[in-house]
Coordinates of C-alpha atoms in Angstrom, one line a residue:
M22 CA -52.1 45.5 -43.4
N23 CA -55.0 47.2 -45.2
L24 CA -57.9 45.2 -46.6
G25 CA -59.3 48.0 -48.8
I26 CA -62.5 49.9 -48.3
E27 CA -66.0 49.0 -47.2
N28 CA -68.4 48.6 -50.0
E29 CA -71.7 46.8 -50.9
Y30 CA -69.9 43.5 -50.6
Q31 CA -67.6 43.8 -47.6
E32 CA -67.8 45.4 -44.2
F33 CA -65.3 45.9 -41.4
K34 CA -65.9 45.6 -37.6
A35 CA -63.2 46.4 -35.1
G36 CA -64.3 43.8 -32.5
L37 CA -66.7 41.0 -31.7
G38 CA -68.7 43.5 -29.6
Q39 CA -70.1 44.4 -33.0
L40 CA -71.0 40.8 -34.0
D41 CA -74.8 41.4 -34.2
K42 CA -74.4 44.5 -36.4
G43 CA -71.9 42.6 -38.6
L44 CA -74.3 39.6 -39.0
K45 CA -77.1 41.9 -39.8
S46 CA -74.9 43.5 -42.5
L47 CA -73.9 40.0 -43.7
A48 CA -77.6 39.0 -44.1
A49 CA -78.5 42.3 -45.9
M50 CA -75.6 42.0 -48.4
L51 CA -76.5 38.3 -49.1
N52 CA -80.1 39.3 -49.7
K53 CA -79.2 42.1 -52.0
H54 CA -76.1 40.7 -53.9
G55 CA -75.8 37.0 -53.1
Q56 CA -72.3 37.5 -51.8
A57 CA -70.8 39.1 -48.7
A58 CA -67.7 39.3 -46.5
V59 CA -67.6 40.7 -43.0
Y60 CA -64.2 41.1 -41.3
F61 CA -63.9 41.3 -37.5
G62 CA -60.7 42.8 -36.1
V63 CA -60.5 45.4 -38.9
D64 CA -61.2 49.1 -38.4
D65 CA -63.4 51.3 -40.7
N66 CA -60.4 52.3 -42.7
G67 CA -59.6 48.6 -43.6
D68 CA -56.6 48.4 -41.3
V69 CA -56.2 45.2 -39.3
C70 CA -56.4 46.1 -35.6
G71 CA -56.4 42.5 -34.5
L72 CA -58.5 40.3 -32.2
S73 CA -57.9 37.9 -29.3
I74 CA -59.4 34.7 -30.7
G75 CA -60.1 31.9 -28.2
K76 CA -60.6 28.2 -28.9
D77 CA -64.4 28.6 -29.0
T78 CA -64.6 31.9 -30.8
L79 CA -65.3 30.6 -34.3
M80 CA -67.9 28.1 -33.0
D81 CA -69.5 30.9 -31.0
I82 CA -69.8 32.9 -34.3
R83 CA -71.2 29.9 -36.1
N84 CA -73.8 29.4 -33.4
R85 CA -74.8 33.0 -33.4
I86 CA -75.3 32.9 -37.2
R87 CA -77.4 29.8 -36.8
D88 CA -79.6 31.4 -34.2
T89 CA -80.1 34.8 -35.8
I90 CA -80.2 34.5 -39.6
D91 CA -83.2 32.9 -41.2
P92 CA -83.3 31.4 -43.7
R93 CA -80.2 29.5 -42.5
I94 CA -77.0 30.2 -44.3
Y95 CA -73.8 28.1 -44.2
A96 CA -71.1 30.6 -43.6
D97 CA -67.4 30.1 -44.1
I98 CA -65.7 31.5 -40.9
Q99 CA -61.9 31.8 -41.1
E100 CA -59.3 32.9 -38.6
Q101 CA -56.6 34.8 -40.5
T102 CA -53.3 36.5 -39.6
D103 CA -51.8 39.5 -41.3
D104 CA -48.1 40.0 -42.0
S105 CA -47.4 41.5 -38.6
G106 CA -49.1 38.7 -36.7
K107 CA -52.4 40.4 -35.9
K108 CA -55.4 38.0 -36.1
Y109 CA -58.8 38.8 -37.6
I110 CA -61.8 36.8 -38.7
K111 CA -63.4 36.7 -42.1
V112 CA -67.0 35.6 -42.4
T113 CA -68.3 34.9 -45.9

């Protein structure tokens, strides 16, 4: 499944090892445009490569957002699954 292209409103990160970079991009897009979406488990071409998502993964992301972005934002963090069963995370 392909989610399109990166642009000023959305960015793709292949894994959660890029969480800090993704959150920095999220904050920058929100500051500039007031809207943003960062996808984890999606490569630079927009193809879902998938993630292993544990029971605490979404809460860990929420906590990292709370601890690193000021002023505080209230992000929507969703686990999603593509048509082939690959899981990815959308943060808006």
